[in-house]
XYZ file of C-alpha atoms in Angstrom:
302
model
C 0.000 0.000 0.000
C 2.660 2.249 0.867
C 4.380 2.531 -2.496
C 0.847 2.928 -3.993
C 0.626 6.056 -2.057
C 3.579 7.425 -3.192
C 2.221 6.735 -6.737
C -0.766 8.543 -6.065
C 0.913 11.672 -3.926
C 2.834 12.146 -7.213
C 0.037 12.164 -9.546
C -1.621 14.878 -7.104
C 1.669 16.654 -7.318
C 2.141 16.556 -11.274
C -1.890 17.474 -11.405
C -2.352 14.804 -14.149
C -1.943 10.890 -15.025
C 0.154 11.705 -17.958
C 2.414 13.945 -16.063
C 3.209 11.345 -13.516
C 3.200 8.581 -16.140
C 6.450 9.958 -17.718
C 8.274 11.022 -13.959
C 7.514 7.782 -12.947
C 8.059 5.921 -15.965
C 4.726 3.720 -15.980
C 2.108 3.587 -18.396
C -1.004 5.328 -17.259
C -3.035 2.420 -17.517
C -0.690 1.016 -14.971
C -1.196 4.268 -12.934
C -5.097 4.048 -13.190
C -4.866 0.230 -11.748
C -2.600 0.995 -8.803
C -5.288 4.374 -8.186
C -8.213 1.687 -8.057
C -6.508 -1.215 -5.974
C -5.105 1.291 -3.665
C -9.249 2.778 -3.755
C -10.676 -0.698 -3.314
C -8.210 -1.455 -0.212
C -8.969 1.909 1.723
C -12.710 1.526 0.506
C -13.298 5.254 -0.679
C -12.889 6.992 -3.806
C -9.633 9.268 -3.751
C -10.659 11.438 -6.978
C -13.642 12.885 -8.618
C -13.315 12.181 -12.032
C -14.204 14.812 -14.220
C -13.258 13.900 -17.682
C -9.870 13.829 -17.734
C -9.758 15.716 -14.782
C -9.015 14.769 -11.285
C -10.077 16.472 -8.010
C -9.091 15.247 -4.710
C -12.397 14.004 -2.713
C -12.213 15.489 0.615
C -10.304 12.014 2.301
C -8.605 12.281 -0.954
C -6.605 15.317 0.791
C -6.275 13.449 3.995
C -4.808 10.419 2.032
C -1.966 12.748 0.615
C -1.005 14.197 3.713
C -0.513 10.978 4.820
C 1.204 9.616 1.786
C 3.590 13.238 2.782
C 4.395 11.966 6.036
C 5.112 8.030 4.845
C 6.953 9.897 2.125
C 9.290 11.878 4.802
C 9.785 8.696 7.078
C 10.773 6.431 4.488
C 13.443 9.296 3.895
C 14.485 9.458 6.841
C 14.487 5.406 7.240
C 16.805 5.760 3.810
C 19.105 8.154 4.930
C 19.484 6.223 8.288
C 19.970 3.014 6.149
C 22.483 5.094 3.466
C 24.838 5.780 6.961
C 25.015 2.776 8.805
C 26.671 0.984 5.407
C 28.356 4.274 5.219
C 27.837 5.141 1.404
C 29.748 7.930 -0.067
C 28.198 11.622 -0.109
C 27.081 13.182 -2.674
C 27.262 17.027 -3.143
C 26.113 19.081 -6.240
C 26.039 22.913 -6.398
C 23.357 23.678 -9.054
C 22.439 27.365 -10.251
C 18.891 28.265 -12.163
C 17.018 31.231 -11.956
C 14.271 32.060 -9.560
C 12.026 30.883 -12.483
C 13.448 27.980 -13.664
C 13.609 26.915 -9.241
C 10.154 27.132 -9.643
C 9.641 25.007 -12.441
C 11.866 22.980 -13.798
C 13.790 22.039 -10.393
C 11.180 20.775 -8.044
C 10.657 17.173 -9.607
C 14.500 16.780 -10.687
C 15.307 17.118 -7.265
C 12.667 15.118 -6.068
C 13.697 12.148 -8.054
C 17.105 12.647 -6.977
C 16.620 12.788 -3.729
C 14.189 9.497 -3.699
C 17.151 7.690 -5.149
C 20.079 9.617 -3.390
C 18.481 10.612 0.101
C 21.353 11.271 1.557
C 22.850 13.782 -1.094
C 23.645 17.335 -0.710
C 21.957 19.548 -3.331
C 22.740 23.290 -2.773
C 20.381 25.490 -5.247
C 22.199 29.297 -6.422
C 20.327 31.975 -8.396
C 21.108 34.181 -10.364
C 20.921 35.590 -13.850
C 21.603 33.336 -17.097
C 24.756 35.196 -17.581
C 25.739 35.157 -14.050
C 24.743 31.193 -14.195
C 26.845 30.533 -17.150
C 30.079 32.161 -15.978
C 29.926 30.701 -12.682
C 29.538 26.946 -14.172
C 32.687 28.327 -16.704
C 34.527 28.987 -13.520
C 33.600 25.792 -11.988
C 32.192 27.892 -9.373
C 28.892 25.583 -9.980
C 28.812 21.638 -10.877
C 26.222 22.315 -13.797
C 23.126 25.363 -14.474
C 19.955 24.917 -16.099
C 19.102 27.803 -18.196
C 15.697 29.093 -20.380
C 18.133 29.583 -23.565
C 20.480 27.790 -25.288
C 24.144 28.344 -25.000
C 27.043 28.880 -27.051
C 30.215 29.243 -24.959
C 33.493 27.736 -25.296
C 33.982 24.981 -22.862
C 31.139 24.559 -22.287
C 28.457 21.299 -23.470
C 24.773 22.242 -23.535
C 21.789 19.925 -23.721
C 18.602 20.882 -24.640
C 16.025 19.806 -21.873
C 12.819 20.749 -23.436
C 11.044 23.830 -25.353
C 8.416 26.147 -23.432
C 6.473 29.073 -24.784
C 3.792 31.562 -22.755
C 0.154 31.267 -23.374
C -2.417 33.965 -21.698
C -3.601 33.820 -17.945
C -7.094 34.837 -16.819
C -9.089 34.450 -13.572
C -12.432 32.499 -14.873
C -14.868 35.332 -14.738
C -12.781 37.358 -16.620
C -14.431 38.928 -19.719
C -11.798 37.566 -22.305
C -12.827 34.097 -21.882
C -16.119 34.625 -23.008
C -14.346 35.485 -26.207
C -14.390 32.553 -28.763
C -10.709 33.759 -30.091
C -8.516 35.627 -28.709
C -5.502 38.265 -30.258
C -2.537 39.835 -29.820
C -4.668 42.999 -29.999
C -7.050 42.254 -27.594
C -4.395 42.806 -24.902
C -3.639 46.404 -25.549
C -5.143 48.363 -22.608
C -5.747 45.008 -20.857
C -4.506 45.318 -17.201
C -1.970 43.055 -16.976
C 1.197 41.908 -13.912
C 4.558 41.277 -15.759
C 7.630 40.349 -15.051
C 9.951 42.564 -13.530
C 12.392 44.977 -15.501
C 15.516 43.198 -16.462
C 14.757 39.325 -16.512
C 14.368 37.040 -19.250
C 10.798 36.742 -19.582
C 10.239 40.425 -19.430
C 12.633 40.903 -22.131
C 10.732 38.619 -24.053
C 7.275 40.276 -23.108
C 8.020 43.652 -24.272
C 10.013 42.349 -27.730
C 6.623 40.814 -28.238
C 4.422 43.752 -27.243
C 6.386 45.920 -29.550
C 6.242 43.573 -32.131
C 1.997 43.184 -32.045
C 1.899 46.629 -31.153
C 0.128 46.143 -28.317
C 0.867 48.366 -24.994
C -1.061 46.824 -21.472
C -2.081 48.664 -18.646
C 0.587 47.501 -16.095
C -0.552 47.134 -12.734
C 2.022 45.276 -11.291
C 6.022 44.386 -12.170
C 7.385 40.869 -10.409
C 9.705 38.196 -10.979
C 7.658 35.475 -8.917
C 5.594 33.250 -10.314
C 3.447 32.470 -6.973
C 3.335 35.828 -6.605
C 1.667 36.835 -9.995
C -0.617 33.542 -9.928
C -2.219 34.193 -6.282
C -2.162 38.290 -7.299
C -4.097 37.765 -11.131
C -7.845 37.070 -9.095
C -7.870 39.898 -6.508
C -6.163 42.762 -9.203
C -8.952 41.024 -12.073
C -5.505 41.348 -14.472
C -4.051 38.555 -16.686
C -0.424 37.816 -17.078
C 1.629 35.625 -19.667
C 3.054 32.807 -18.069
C 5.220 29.690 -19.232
C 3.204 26.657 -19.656
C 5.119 24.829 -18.245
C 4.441 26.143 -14.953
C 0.756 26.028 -15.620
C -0.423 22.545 -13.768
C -4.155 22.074 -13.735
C -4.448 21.784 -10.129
C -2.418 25.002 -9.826
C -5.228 26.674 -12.282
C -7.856 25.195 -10.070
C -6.682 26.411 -6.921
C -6.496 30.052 -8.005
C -9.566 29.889 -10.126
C -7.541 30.970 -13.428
C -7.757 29.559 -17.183
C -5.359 29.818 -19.853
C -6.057 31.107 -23.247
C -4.005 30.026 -26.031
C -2.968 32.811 -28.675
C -1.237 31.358 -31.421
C 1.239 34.617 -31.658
C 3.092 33.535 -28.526
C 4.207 30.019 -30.142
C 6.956 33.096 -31.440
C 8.084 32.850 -27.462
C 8.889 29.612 -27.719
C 12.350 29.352 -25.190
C 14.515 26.350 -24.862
C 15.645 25.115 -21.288
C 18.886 23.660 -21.549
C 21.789 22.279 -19.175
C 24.876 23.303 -19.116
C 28.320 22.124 -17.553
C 31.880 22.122 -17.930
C 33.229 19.737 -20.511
C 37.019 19.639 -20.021
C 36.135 17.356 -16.647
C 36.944 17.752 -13.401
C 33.290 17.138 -11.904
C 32.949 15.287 -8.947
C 31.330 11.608 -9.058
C 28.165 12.844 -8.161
C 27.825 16.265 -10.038
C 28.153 13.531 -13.233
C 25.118 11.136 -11.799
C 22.874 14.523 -11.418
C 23.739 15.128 -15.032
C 23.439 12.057 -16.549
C 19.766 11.344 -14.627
C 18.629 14.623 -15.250
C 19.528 13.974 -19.056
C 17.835 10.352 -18.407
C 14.528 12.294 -17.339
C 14.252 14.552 -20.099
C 15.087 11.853 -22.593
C 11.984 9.653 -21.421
C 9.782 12.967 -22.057
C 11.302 13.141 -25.628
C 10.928 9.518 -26.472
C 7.335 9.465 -25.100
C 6.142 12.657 -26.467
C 7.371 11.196 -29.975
């Protein structure tokens, strides 16, 4: 039962069976039997199923904080387990930006640390340009990065491509609109990104572009902070989609509109390291999983 919860705390965490079908590297019909066995054992229903949406039934939230604290015990148990035979430690220093720690990071180092509990992961931000110097200077083991990078002695690896799509709260009057423009968000009252990082770069290049000037109410560079902000100001905001998680967009009552003029925003994330060696042992096993894990989305995506 216990590894069946951890199945299911990760599909609440990735918001979707497809999500958690590629972290976990199971077929989601194999996901959607060990959701019913673990159901029929505990006798209640875990999810409402609404299409292919899935909300957490009231004991369906009790369930995962449970599965949270087996989850930290078992850690604990692991690391205990990882010291007694007295296993080498791994450390990795890792930069990313604020943005990319919000996205991208979270579930690599979660299935690091599941198979490495006892590693040391320490997490720097900073600028992609700060990031990428400091990984040339081997002040960092490796950097992930929303661009792709051309710098001598240095190997980059695409991870994945991202782009921003539109973000209302529900009873906003766009998405009563059957289409939505470019145009449409001139005037609109929008939060952005603050003044110097990547994403607001790329914001304004676009706005010039379309022509289109918002009504700011708000400059940021937090993506909690703009999400739990959009509702109460009644302003939209352009956000990656790969931050986007349904149960994220349920939580805040927000919907995302696609425009087709912001596939041009389309970003690679990519990770870079030093390739004239020196990494330590386990700086190479981040790399190489974290490689492993992007792969898998590749191969099952194609």
């Amino acid at each position: 039962m216990f590894e069946d919860l951890d199945v299911f705390a990760t599909i609440v965490e990735q918001s979707s069976l497809n999500k958690a079908s590629k972290l976990l590297n199971l077929s989601q019909p194999a996901l959607s039997r060990k959701i019913s066995k673990l159901e029929d054992e505990l006798g209640v229903s875990l999810f409402n199923r609404r299409g292919k949406r899935l909300e957490l039934t009231a004991f369906g939230q009790t369930a995962y904080n449970f599965a949270l604290e087996q989850r930290q015990q078992n850690l604990k148990f692991m690391q205990m387990i990882a010291k007694y035979k007295g296993d080498d430690q791994i450390s990795v220093t890792l930069g990313a930006s604020l943005t990319t720690l919000q996205t991208t990071l979270p579930p690599l180092v979660t299935a690091f640390m599941e198979k490495h509990p006892t590693a040391e992961l320490k997490l720097i931000t900073g600028k992609t340009h700060e990031i990428v110097s400091a990984v040339r200077d081997k002040k960092l083991d490796a950097g992930i990065v929303a661009s792709s990078i051309e710098e001598t002695g240095l190997r980059c690896t695409a991870l994945f491509d991202d782009h921003l799509e539109l973000v209302l709260p529900k009873n906003h009057p766009l998405t009563e609109q059957g289409d939505v423009s470019m145009d449409m968000l001139h005037s609109l009252p929008m939060i952005i990104f603050s003044t110097g990082t990547w994403y607001r770069k790329l914001t304004d290049e676009l706005f010039h572009r379309a022509g289109v000037v918002p009504d700011i109410r708000m400059e940021m560079d937090s993506f909690e902070a703009i999400v739990r902000l959009l509702p109460a100001c009644k302003a939209a905001a352009l956000l990656p989609k790969s931050y986007l998680r349904s149960q994220l967009m349920d939580d805040n009552d927000l919907v995302m509109i696609h425009i087709p003029a912001l596939k041009e925003t389309r970003r690679t994330t990519s990770l870079i390291y030093s390739e004239s060696g020196g990494l330590s042992a386990g700086a190479k096993r981040w790399i190489e999983e974290t490689k492993s894990i992007f792969g898998q989305y590749v191969q099952q995506g194609s």
